[in-house]
PDB file of C-alpha atoms in Angstrom:
ATOM      1  CA  MET A   1    -223.095 -21.166-234.335  1.00 64.00           C
ATOM      2  CA  THR A   2    -226.622 -21.105-233.688  1.00 70.00           C
ATOM      3  CA  GLY A   3    -229.695 -23.462-235.573  1.00 75.00           C
ATOM      4  CA  PHE A   4    -232.395 -21.930-238.605  1.00 82.00           C
ATOM      5  CA  VAL A   5    -234.341 -19.560-236.815  1.00 82.00           C
ATOM      6  CA  LYS A   6    -237.375 -19.751-239.050  1.00 80.00           C
ATOM      7  CA  VAL A   7    -239.986 -16.641-238.700  1.00 77.00           C
ATOM      8  CA  VAL A   8    -243.186 -17.741-238.364  1.00 82.00           C
ATOM      9  CA  LYS A   9    -244.873 -14.481-238.219  1.00 88.00           C
ATOM     10  CA  ASN A  10    -243.312 -12.849-241.179  1.00 88.00           C
ATOM     11  CA  LYS A  11    -244.426  -9.494-243.718  1.00 89.00           C
ATOM     12  CA  ALA A  12    -246.659 -12.106-245.244  1.00 88.00           C
ATOM     13  CA  TYR A  13    -248.713 -13.167-242.628  1.00 89.00           C
ATOM     14  CA  PHE A  14    -248.828  -9.651-241.366  1.00 92.00           C
ATOM     15  CA  LYS A  15    -250.017  -8.687-244.760  1.00 94.00           C
ATOM     16  CA  ARG A  16    -252.720 -11.544-244.944  1.00 94.00           C
ATOM     17  CA  PHE A  17    -254.108 -11.002-240.948  1.00 94.00           C
ATOM     18  CA  GLN A  18    -257.701 -10.553-240.926  1.00 95.00           C
ATOM     19  CA  VAL A  19    -259.410  -9.238-237.513  1.00 95.00           C
ATOM     20  CA  LYS A  20    -261.847 -10.637-236.173  1.00 95.00           C
ATOM     21  CA  PHE A  21    -265.151  -9.004-235.531  1.00 95.00           C
ATOM     22  CA  ARG A  22    -265.363  -6.583-233.615  1.00 95.00           C
ATOM     23  CA  ARG A  23    -268.311  -7.339-231.184  1.00 94.00           C
ATOM     24  CA  ARG A  24    -266.189 -10.479-230.790  1.00 95.00           C
ATOM     25  CA  ARG A  25    -262.778  -9.103-230.096  1.00 95.00           C
ATOM     26  CA  GLU A  26    -264.530  -7.284-227.533  1.00 96.00           C
ATOM     27  CA  GLY A  27    -265.504 -11.112-225.642  1.00 95.00           C
ATOM     28  CA  LYS A  28    -269.661  -9.645-226.230  1.00 95.00           C
ATOM     29  CA  THR A  29    -271.453 -12.412-229.306  1.00 95.00           C
ATOM     30  CA  ASP A  30    -270.873 -16.260-229.706  1.00 95.00           C
ATOM     31  CA  TYR A  31    -271.081 -16.117-233.376  1.00 96.00           C
ATOM     32  CA  TYR A  32    -270.659 -19.304-233.713  1.00 96.00           C
ATOM     33  CA  ALA A  33    -274.650 -19.727-231.884  1.00 96.00           C
ATOM     34  CA  ARG A  34    -275.346 -16.421-233.388  1.00 96.00           C
ATOM     35  CA  ARG A  35    -275.397 -17.619-237.394  1.00 96.00           C
ATOM     36  CA  ARG A  36    -277.382 -20.468-236.198  1.00 95.00           C
ATOM     37  CA  LEU A  37    -279.969 -18.783-234.570  1.00 96.00           C
ATOM     38  CA  VAL A  38    -280.251 -16.085-237.291  1.00 95.00           C
ATOM     39  CA  VAL A  39    -279.479 -17.639-240.431  1.00 93.00           C
ATOM     40  CA  GLN A  40    -283.115 -18.180-241.779  1.00 92.00           C
ATOM     41  CA  GLU A  41    -284.484 -21.018-244.226  1.00 91.00           C
ATOM     42  CA  LYS A  42    -284.477 -19.591-248.065  1.00 91.00           C
ATOM     43  CA  ASN A  43    -287.464 -20.996-248.765  1.00 95.00           C
ATOM     44  CA  LYS A  44    -289.569 -18.800-245.929  1.00 90.00           C
ATOM     45  CA  TYR A  45    -288.274 -15.874-247.435  1.00 89.00           C
ATOM     46  CA  ASN A  46    -288.415 -12.784-245.379  1.00 88.00           C
ATOM     47  CA  THR A  47    -290.488 -14.779-242.593  1.00 92.00           C
ATOM     48  CA  PRO A  48    -288.101 -12.760-239.510  1.00 94.00           C
ATOM     49  CA  LYS A  49    -286.900 -15.363-237.238  1.00 96.00           C
ATOM     50  CA  PHE A  50    -287.308 -13.705-233.779  1.00 97.00           C
ATOM     51  CA  ARG A  51    -285.192 -14.924-230.239  1.00 97.00           C
ATOM     52  CA  LEU A  52    -285.865 -14.391-226.905  1.00 97.00           C
ATOM     53  CA  ILE A  53    -283.249 -12.505-225.657  1.00 97.00           C
ATOM     54  CA  VAL A  54    -282.031 -12.395-222.045  1.00 97.00           C
ATOM     55  CA  ARG A  55    -279.565 -10.339-220.396  1.00 97.00           C
ATOM     56  CA  PHE A  56    -278.840  -9.933-216.767  1.00 97.00           C
ATOM     57  CA  THR A  57    -276.876  -7.303-215.451  1.00 96.00           C
ATOM     58  CA  ASN A  58    -275.906  -6.352-211.339  1.00 96.00           C
ATOM     59  CA  LYS A  59    -279.662  -4.251-210.665  1.00 95.00           C
ATOM     60  CA  ASP A  60    -281.512  -5.843-213.820  1.00 97.00           C
ATOM     61  CA  ILE A  61    -283.017  -8.513-216.488  1.00 97.00           C
ATOM     62  CA  ILE A  62    -282.914  -7.221-219.631  1.00 97.00           C
ATOM     63  CA  CYS A  63    -285.938  -9.970-221.625  1.00 97.00           C
ATOM     64  CA  GLN A  64    -286.425  -8.725-225.584  1.00 97.00           C
ATOM     65  CA  VAL A  65    -288.120 -10.064-228.928  1.00 97.00           C
ATOM     66  CA  ALA A  66    -285.870  -9.183-231.745  1.00 97.00           C
ATOM     67  CA  TYR A  67    -285.359 -10.761-235.403  1.00 96.00           C
ATOM     68  CA  ALA A  68    -282.362  -9.731-237.324  1.00 95.00           C
ATOM     69  CA  LYS A  69    -281.244  -7.358-240.232  1.00 94.00           C
ATOM     70  CA  ILE A  70    -278.420  -6.192-242.640  1.00 92.00           C
ATOM     71  CA  GLU A  71    -278.485  -3.305-240.791  1.00 94.00           C
ATOM     72  CA  GLY A  72    -278.954  -4.487-237.474  1.00 93.00           C
ATOM     73  CA  ASP A  73    -281.009  -6.194-234.834  1.00 95.00           C
ATOM     74  CA  VAL A  74    -284.837  -5.251-234.845  1.00 96.00           C
ATOM     75  CA  ILE A  75    -286.153  -4.882-231.455  1.00 97.00           C
ATOM     76  CA  VAL A  76    -290.136  -6.267-231.287  1.00 96.00           C
ATOM     77  CA  CYS A  77    -291.075  -6.610-227.762  1.00 97.00           C
ATOM     78  CA  ALA A  78    -288.218  -5.700-224.403  1.00 97.00           C
ATOM     79  CA  ALA A  79    -289.468  -5.786-220.138  1.00 97.00           C
ATOM     80  CA  TYR A  80    -286.870  -5.445-217.673  1.00 97.00           C
ATOM     81  CA  ALA A  81    -286.912  -6.135-214.390  1.00 97.00           C
ATOM     82  CA  HIS A  82    -286.836  -2.821-213.626  1.00 95.00           C
ATOM     83  CA  GLU A  83    -290.473  -2.740-213.954  1.00 95.00           C
ATOM     84  CA  LEU A  84    -291.594  -5.304-211.292  1.00 96.00           C
ATOM     85  CA  PRO A  85    -291.818  -3.286-208.970  1.00 95.00           C
ATOM     86  CA  ARG A  86    -295.065  -1.290-210.529  1.00 95.00           C
ATOM     87  CA  TYR A  87    -296.921  -4.323-209.952  1.00 96.00           C
ATOM     88  CA  GLY A  88    -295.875  -4.727-206.133  1.00 94.00           C
ATOM     89  CA  LEU A  89    -292.296  -6.637-206.620  1.00 95.00           C
ATOM     90  CA  LYS A  90    -289.539  -3.890-204.632  1.00 95.00           C
ATOM     91  CA  VAL A  91    -286.778  -6.533-204.114  1.00 95.00           C
ATOM     92  CA  GLY A  92    -285.524  -9.594-204.603  1.00 94.00           C
ATOM     93  CA  LEU A  93    -285.237  -7.804-208.461  1.00 96.00           C
ATOM     94  CA  THR A  94    -282.722 -10.720-209.801  1.00 96.00           C
ATOM     95  CA  ASN A  95    -282.769 -13.324-208.215  1.00 96.00           C
ATOM     96  CA  TYR A  96    -285.098 -16.751-210.453  1.00 97.00           C
ATOM     97  CA  ALA A  97    -288.118 -15.664-209.072  1.00 97.00           C
ATOM     98  CA  ALA A  98    -287.911 -12.118-210.654  1.00 97.00           C
ATOM     99  CA  ALA A  99    -286.497 -13.538-213.736  1.00 97.00           C
ATOM    100  CA  TYR A 100    -289.921 -15.667-214.099  1.00 97.00           C
ATOM    101  CA  CYS A 101    -291.943 -12.627-214.069  1.00 97.00           C
ATOM    102  CA  THR A 102    -289.489 -10.986-215.988  1.00 97.00           C
ATOM    103  CA  GLY A 103    -290.095 -13.774-219.401  1.00 97.00           C
ATOM    104  CA  LEU A 104    -294.145 -13.760-218.170  1.00 97.00           C
ATOM    105  CA  LEU A 105    -294.493  -9.767-218.637  1.00 97.00           C
ATOM    106  CA  LEU A 106    -292.462  -9.841-221.663  1.00 97.00           C
ATOM    107  CA  ALA A 107    -294.548 -12.908-223.676  1.00 97.00           C
ATOM    108  CA  ARG A 108    -297.380 -11.368-222.002  1.00 97.00           C
ATOM    109  CA  ARG A 109    -297.010  -7.742-223.687  1.00 97.00           C
ATOM    110  CA  LEU A 110    -295.832  -9.064-227.136  1.00 97.00           C
ATOM    111  CA  LEU A 111    -299.097 -11.310-227.180  1.00 96.00           C
ATOM    112  CA  GLN A 112    -301.362  -8.116-226.768  1.00 95.00           C
ATOM    113  CA  LYS A 113    -299.007  -6.002-229.299  1.00 95.00           C
ATOM    114  CA  TYR A 114    -300.484  -8.499-231.796  1.00 96.00           C
ATOM    115  CA  LYS A 115    -303.933  -8.841-230.862  1.00 94.00           C
ATOM    116  CA  LEU A 116    -302.584 -12.713-229.340  1.00 94.00           C
ATOM    117  CA  ASP A 117    -302.820 -12.606-225.730  1.00 92.00           C
ATOM    118  CA  GLY A 118    -307.379 -13.988-225.927  1.00 92.00           C
ATOM    119  CA  LEU A 119    -306.303 -16.508-227.485  1.00 94.00           C
ATOM    120  CA  TYR A 120    -303.112 -18.238-226.403  1.00 95.00           C
ATOM    121  CA  ALA A 121    -303.100 -17.211-222.158  1.00 92.00           C
ATOM    122  CA  GLY A 122    -300.578 -19.406-221.293  1.00 93.00           C
ATOM    123  CA  GLN A 123    -299.900 -21.132-218.068  1.00 93.00           C
ATOM    124  CA  GLU A 124    -302.038 -19.341-215.738  1.00 92.00           C
ATOM    125  CA  GLU A 125    -301.388 -21.914-212.835  1.00 93.00           C
ATOM    126  CA  VAL A 126    -297.671 -22.308-212.081  1.00 94.00           C
ATOM    127  CA  ASP A 127    -297.021 -25.779-211.535  1.00 93.00           C
ATOM    128  CA  GLY A 128    -293.339 -26.075-212.386  1.00 92.00           C
ATOM    129  CA  ASP A 129    -294.309 -28.672-214.907  1.00 94.00           C
ATOM    130  CA  GLU A 130    -292.954 -28.579-219.199  1.00 94.00           C
ATOM    131  CA  TYR A 131    -295.533 -26.306-221.094  1.00 95.00           C
ATOM    132  CA  ASN A 132    -296.177 -26.311-224.402  1.00 94.00           C
ATOM    133  CA  VAL A 133    -297.592 -24.166-225.886  1.00 94.00           C
ATOM    134  CA  GLU A 134    -300.502 -25.904-228.145  1.00 93.00           C
ATOM    135  CA  ALA A 135    -301.809 -23.845-231.644  1.00 93.00           C
ATOM    136  CA  LEU A 136    -305.764 -23.139-231.935  1.00 92.00           C
ATOM    137  CA  ASP A 137    -307.564 -24.674-235.177  1.00 92.00           C
ATOM    138  CA  ASP A 138    -308.812 -21.699-238.077  1.00 92.00           C
ATOM    139  CA  GLN A 139    -306.620 -19.431-235.240  1.00 93.00           C
ATOM    140  CA  PRO A 140    -303.216 -17.748-235.823  1.00 94.00           C
ATOM    141  CA  GLY A 141    -300.434 -19.891-234.605  1.00 93.00           C
ATOM    142  CA  PRO A 142    -298.630 -19.365-231.642  1.00 95.00           C
ATOM    143  CA  PHE A 143    -295.646 -16.646-231.522  1.00 96.00           C
ATOM    144  CA  ARG A 144    -292.725 -19.278-232.160  1.00 96.00           C
ATOM    145  CA  ALA A 145    -289.341 -17.505-231.083  1.00 96.00           C
ATOM    146  CA  PHE A 146    -286.070 -18.991-229.831  1.00 97.00           C
ATOM    147  CA  LEU A 147    -283.753 -18.866-226.301  1.00 97.00           C
ATOM    148  CA  ASP A 148    -280.453 -16.328-226.907  1.00 97.00           C
ATOM    149  CA  VAL A 149    -278.903 -17.274-223.835  1.00 96.00           C
ATOM    150  CA  GLY A 150    -275.709 -14.518-224.920  1.00 94.00           C
ATOM    151  CA  LEU A 151    -272.714 -15.813-223.380  1.00 95.00           C
ATOM    152  CA  VAL A 152    -274.186 -17.250-220.106  1.00 94.00           C
ATOM    153  CA  ARG A 153    -273.197 -20.890-218.932  1.00 95.00           C
ATOM    154  CA  THR A 154    -276.424 -22.667-220.094  1.00 95.00           C
ATOM    155  CA  THR A 155    -275.968 -24.699-215.799  1.00 96.00           C
ATOM    156  CA  THR A 156    -279.281 -27.093-214.560  1.00 95.00           C
ATOM    157  CA  GLY A 157    -281.083 -24.139-212.949  1.00 95.00           C
ATOM    158  CA  ALA A 158    -279.917 -21.471-214.519  1.00 96.00           C
ATOM    159  CA  ARG A 159    -281.312 -17.736-213.874  1.00 97.00           C
ATOM    160  CA  VAL A 160    -281.663 -17.418-218.330  1.00 97.00           C
ATOM    161  CA  PHE A 161    -284.076 -20.509-217.808  1.00 97.00           C
ATOM    162  CA  GLY A 162    -286.355 -19.505-215.151  1.00 97.00           C
ATOM    163  CA  ALA A 163    -287.143 -16.228-217.671  1.00 97.00           C
ATOM    164  CA  MET A 164    -287.715 -18.705-220.812  1.00 97.00           C
ATOM    165  CA  LYS A 165    -290.167 -20.726-218.546  1.00 97.00           C
ATOM    166  CA  GLY A 166    -292.131 -17.068-217.616  1.00 96.00           C
ATOM    167  CA  ALA A 167    -292.170 -16.178-221.765  1.00 97.00           C
ATOM    168  CA  ALA A 168    -293.397 -19.899-222.241  1.00 96.00           C
ATOM    169  CA  ASP A 169    -295.920 -20.250-219.521  1.00 96.00           C
ATOM    170  CA  GLY A 170    -296.773 -16.373-220.675  1.00 95.00           C
ATOM    171  CA  GLY A 171    -297.952 -18.308-223.941  1.00 95.00           C
ATOM    172  CA  ILE A 172    -294.933 -17.354-226.716  1.00 96.00           C
ATOM    173  CA  ASP A 173    -293.873 -21.014-228.711  1.00 96.00           C
ATOM    174  CA  ILE A 174    -289.952 -21.671-226.985  1.00 96.00           C
ATOM    175  CA  PRO A 175    -288.656 -24.779-228.042  1.00 96.00           C
ATOM    176  CA  HIS A 176    -287.203 -26.952-224.784  1.00 96.00           C
ATOM    177  CA  GLY A 177    -286.974 -29.626-222.426  1.00 94.00           C
ATOM    178  CA  VAL A 178    -287.131 -30.037-218.493  1.00 95.00           C
ATOM    179  CA  LYS A 179    -283.327 -30.983-218.016  1.00 95.00           C
ATOM    180  CA  ARG A 180    -281.645 -27.884-217.660  1.00 95.00           C
ATOM    181  CA  PHE A 181    -284.915 -26.613-214.781  1.00 96.00           C
ATOM    182  CA  PRO A 182    -284.097 -26.243-211.264  1.00 96.00           C
ATOM    183  CA  GLY A 183    -285.676 -30.463-210.121  1.00 94.00           C
ATOM    184  CA  TYR A 184    -283.742 -32.264-212.445  1.00 95.00           C
ATOM    185  CA  ASP A 185    -281.500 -35.149-211.522  1.00 94.00           C
ATOM    186  CA  ALA A 186    -278.959 -35.888-214.782  1.00 93.00           C
ATOM    187  CA  GLU A 187    -278.122 -39.244-212.852  1.00 93.00           C
ATOM    188  CA  SER A 188    -281.577 -40.241-212.366  1.00 93.00           C
ATOM    189  CA  GLY A 189    -282.592 -38.549-215.167  1.00 92.00           C
ATOM    190  CA  GLU A 190    -285.706 -37.727-213.241  1.00 94.00           C
ATOM    191  CA  PHE A 191    -287.841 -33.830-213.062  1.00 94.00           C
ATOM    192  CA  ASP A 192    -289.505 -32.830-209.918  1.00 95.00           C
ATOM    193  CA  ALA A 193    -292.302 -30.419-210.817  1.00 95.00           C
ATOM    194  CA  GLU A 194    -292.492 -29.199-206.976  1.00 95.00           C
ATOM    195  CA  THR A 195    -288.525 -28.509-207.245  1.00 96.00           C
ATOM    196  CA  HIS A 196    -288.905 -25.967-210.252  1.00 96.00           C
ATOM    197  CA  ARG A 197    -292.358 -24.477-209.061  1.00 96.00           C
ATOM    198  CA  LYS A 198    -290.514 -23.391-205.234  1.00 96.00           C
ATOM    199  CA  HIS A 199    -287.672 -21.780-207.729  1.00 96.00           C
ATOM    200  CA  ILE A 200    -290.311 -19.783-209.730  1.00 96.00           C
ATOM    201  CA  MET A 201    -292.221 -18.581-205.942  1.00 96.00           C
ATOM    202  CA  GLY A 202    -289.234 -18.303-204.535  1.00 95.00           C
ATOM    203  CA  GLY A 203    -289.429 -20.895-202.037  1.00 95.00           C
ATOM    204  CA  HIS A 204    -285.349 -21.040-202.272  1.00 95.00           C
ATOM    205  CA  VAL A 205    -285.289 -17.389-200.898  1.00 96.00           C
ATOM    206  CA  ALA A 206    -287.886 -18.027-198.407  1.00 95.00           C
ATOM    207  CA  ALA A 207    -285.991 -21.420-197.145  1.00 95.00           C
ATOM    208  CA  TYR A 208    -282.629 -19.375-197.001  1.00 95.00           C
ATOM    209  CA  MET A 209    -283.921 -16.434-194.795  1.00 95.00           C
ATOM    210  CA  THR A 210    -285.454 -18.906-192.973  1.00 95.00           C
ATOM    211  CA  TYR A 211    -281.908 -20.805-191.694  1.00 95.00           C
ATOM    212  CA  LEU A 212    -280.053 -17.632-191.949  1.00 94.00           C
ATOM    213  CA  GLN A 213    -282.601 -15.823-189.171  1.00 92.00           C
ATOM    214  CA  ASP A 214    -282.313 -19.462-186.563  1.00 92.00           C
ATOM    215  CA  GLU A 215    -278.974 -18.816-188.149  1.00 92.00           C
ATOM    216  CA  ASP A 216    -276.980 -14.942-187.600  1.00 91.00           C
ATOM    217  CA  SER A 217    -279.192 -13.166-186.698  1.00 91.00           C
ATOM    218  CA  ASP A 218    -277.106 -10.249-187.900  1.00 93.00           C
ATOM    219  CA  ALA A 219    -275.996 -11.334-190.703  1.00 94.00           C
ATOM    220  CA  TYR A 220    -279.464 -11.867-191.815  1.00 93.00           C
ATOM    221  CA  GLN A 221    -280.698  -8.049-191.142  1.00 93.00           C
ATOM    222  CA  LYS A 222    -277.674  -7.123-193.076  1.00 93.00           C
ATOM    223  CA  GLN A 223    -278.485  -9.317-196.071  1.00 93.00           C
ATOM    224  CA  PHE A 224    -282.521  -8.764-195.959  1.00 94.00           C
ATOM    225  CA  GLY A 225    -282.698  -5.206-194.097  1.00 93.00           C
ATOM    226  CA  LYS A 226    -284.716  -3.697-198.107  1.00 94.00           C
ATOM    227  CA  TYR A 227    -287.176  -7.300-197.710  1.00 95.00           C
ATOM    228  CA  ILE A 228    -287.515  -7.152-193.624  1.00 94.00           C
ATOM    229  CA  LYS A 229    -288.000  -3.011-194.003  1.00 94.00           C
ATOM    230  CA  LEU A 230    -290.592  -3.738-196.865  1.00 94.00           C
ATOM    231  CA  GLY A 231    -292.578  -6.358-194.500  1.00 92.00           C
ATOM    232  CA  VAL A 232    -291.876  -8.915-196.855  1.00 93.00           C
ATOM    233  CA  SER A 233    -291.385 -12.783-194.410  1.00 92.00           C
ATOM    234  CA  ALA A 234    -290.036 -16.038-195.693  1.00 92.00           C
ATOM    235  CA  ASP A 235    -294.614 -16.709-194.706  1.00 92.00           C
ATOM    236  CA  ASN A 236    -295.485 -14.280-197.248  1.00 93.00           C
ATOM    237  CA  LEU A 237    -293.264 -14.358-200.037  1.00 94.00           C
ATOM    238  CA  GLU A 238    -295.206 -16.981-201.906  1.00 94.00           C
ATOM    239  CA  ALA A 239    -298.722 -14.554-201.698  1.00 95.00           C
ATOM    240  CA  LEU A 240    -296.894 -12.463-203.040  1.00 96.00           C
ATOM    241  CA  TYR A 241    -295.254 -13.780-206.284  1.00 96.00           C
ATOM    242  CA  LYS A 242    -298.461 -14.773-207.372  1.00 96.00           C
ATOM    243  CA  LYS A 243    -300.278 -10.954-207.246  1.00 96.00           C
ATOM    244  CA  VAL A 244    -297.283 -10.193-209.154  1.00 96.00           C
ATOM    245  CA  HIS A 245    -297.667 -12.874-211.412  1.00 96.00           C
ATOM    246  CA  ALA A 246    -302.121 -11.811-211.496  1.00 96.00           C
ATOM    247  CA  ALA A 247    -301.148  -8.381-211.614  1.00 96.00           C
ATOM    248  CA  ILE A 248    -298.155  -8.553-215.021  1.00 96.00           C
ATOM    249  CA  ARG A 249    -301.785 -10.333-216.373  1.00 96.00           C
ATOM    250  CA  ALA A 250    -303.956  -8.030-215.824  1.00 95.00           C
ATOM    251  CA  ASP A 251    -302.526  -4.958-216.721  1.00 94.00           C
ATOM    252  CA  PRO A 252    -298.687  -5.524-219.487  1.00 95.00           C
ATOM    253  CA  ALA A 253    -298.821  -2.400-220.862  1.00 94.00           C
ATOM    254  CA  ALA A 254    -295.750  -0.691-220.940  1.00 92.00           C
ATOM    255  CA  LYS A 255    -296.201   2.703-219.363  1.00 89.00           C
ATOM    256  CA  THR A 256    -294.102   6.072-220.304  1.00 84.00           C
ATOM    257  CA  THR A 257    -292.145   7.791-217.804  1.00 80.00           C
ATOM    258  CA  GLU A 258    -293.283  10.835-217.417  1.00 81.00           C
ATOM    259  CA  LYS A 259    -289.704  13.568-217.996  1.00 84.00           C
ATOM    260  CA  LYS A 260    -288.473  15.633-215.546  1.00 85.00           C
ATOM    261  CA  ASP A 261    -288.144  19.248-216.528  1.00 86.00           C
ATOM    262  CA  VAL A 262    -283.884  19.461-215.516  1.00 87.00           C
ATOM    263  CA  LYS A 263    -282.670  22.996-215.739  1.00 87.00           C
ATOM    264  CA  VAL A 264    -278.649  22.313-216.332  1.00 86.00           C
ATOM    265  CA  LYS A 265    -276.294  24.603-214.776  1.00 89.00           C
ATOM    266  CA  ARG A 266    -273.765  26.243-216.915  1.00 89.00           C
ATOM    267  CA  TRP A 267    -270.542  26.798-216.664  1.00 91.00           C
ATOM    268  CA  ASN A 268    -269.648  28.563-219.178  1.00 92.00           C
ATOM    269  CA  ARG A 269    -270.684  31.496-221.119  1.00 89.00           C
ATOM    270  CA  ALA A 270    -273.176  29.841-224.206  1.00 90.00           C
ATOM    271  CA  LYS A 271    -272.082  30.944-227.718  1.00 92.00           C
ATOM    272  CA  MET A 272    -273.248  33.664-229.596  1.00 94.00           C
ATOM    273  CA  ASN A 273    -273.880  34.546-232.727  1.00 95.00           C
ATOM    274  CA  LEU A 274    -272.984  36.945-235.043  1.00 96.00           C
ATOM    275  CA  ALA A 275    -275.417  39.349-234.747  1.00 96.00           C
ATOM    276  CA  GLN A 276    -274.562  38.790-230.733  1.00 96.00           C
ATOM    277  CA  ARG A 277    -270.498  39.992-231.272  1.00 96.00           C
ATOM    278  CA  LYS A 278    -270.922  42.432-233.620  1.00 96.00           C
ATOM    279  CA  ASP A 279    -273.963  44.180-230.616  1.00 96.00           C
ATOM    280  CA  ARG A 280    -271.570  43.152-227.833  1.00 96.00           C
ATOM    281  CA  VAL A 281    -268.544  45.000-229.631  1.00 97.00           C
ATOM    282  CA  LYS A 282    -270.335  47.510-230.519  1.00 96.00           C
ATOM    283  CA  GLN A 283    -271.195  48.185-226.748  1.00 96.00           C
ATOM    284  CA  LYS A 284    -267.553  48.079-225.976  1.00 95.00           C
ATOM    285  CA  LYS A 285    -266.674  50.554-228.044  1.00 95.00           C
ATOM    286  CA  GLU A 286    -269.827  52.889-227.039  1.00 94.00           C
ATOM    287  CA  SER A 287    -269.486  52.132-223.537  1.00 93.00           C
ATOM    288  CA  PHE A 288    -264.710  52.983-223.948  1.00 93.00           C
ATOM    289  CA  LEU A 289    -265.703  55.681-225.738  1.00 92.00           C
ATOM    290  CA  LYS A 290    -268.317  57.138-223.123  1.00 91.00           C
ATOM    291  CA  LYS A 291    -266.022  56.680-220.529  1.00 90.00           C
ATOM    292  CA  LEU A 292    -262.830  58.754-222.942  1.00 90.00           C
ATOM    293  CA  ALA A 293    -265.163  61.569-223.013  1.00 88.00           C
ATOM    294  CA  ALA A 294    -265.916  61.442-219.558  1.00 86.00           C
ATOM    295  CA  GLY A 295    -262.251  61.538-218.997  1.00 78.00           C
ATOM    296  CA  ASP A 296    -261.291  64.610-221.498  1.00 59.00           C
ATOM    297  CA  ALA A 297    -264.356  66.735-219.542  1.00 49.00           C
TER     298      ALA A 297
END
């Protein structure tokens, strides 16, 4: 004889079950974090709370400034790593240095949109140290945004902080510290700005290029084949990033891409309207009657 077994998920359970938000079910949005990034104080009325959104794909970096409305998020400005070839960076579009460049591009483009680029130039000389924008007297305040990392693990040295540093150096006011930048030592609590600068200028990539070139020539040819083809070496990498930073500051405006005139080939007949269908039937009738008359003759 079996003991009493309590049915946990009975009819009452399922009648009262409430599904989670769709983007939570899909594992795309951390609503615990989103709520804190989106909710604005009531005494600020309709003032938007801007977020610096940074996302990484396999081949691209997406940086956006957005604010939330009932209808959905409104994108104010955006910059992408696939725009960097226009500024001279054609390889390594997803590393820490490229993230910095994308963040810098977003900041300069955004400030240009609001005509603040002349007031807040940001940190023009890259030193890797902490930099926070200071408000000017009798002038509009700096543009303030909060970092939205999404589902990325916020480890020390993560690329998402490279994009944030680029935006901060570009002139956007982003509340942050140095504890997650490359060069911070958790044990001693000290931050080495030079290590961080090395990452911003692609020094860690250059060091690996040199190491691989000495240790395994075939692996170097395979991994850095595109670098070799474009004439980018470990020695001129820092100079390349300096040129890219200067080019971004000189012209951060987005360029519209020319639409290609693509002629789509149809594999089936185009849909006809009523007049065309009636005309087709008329032509068939006339053709049939003509054949019939020719056969009788």
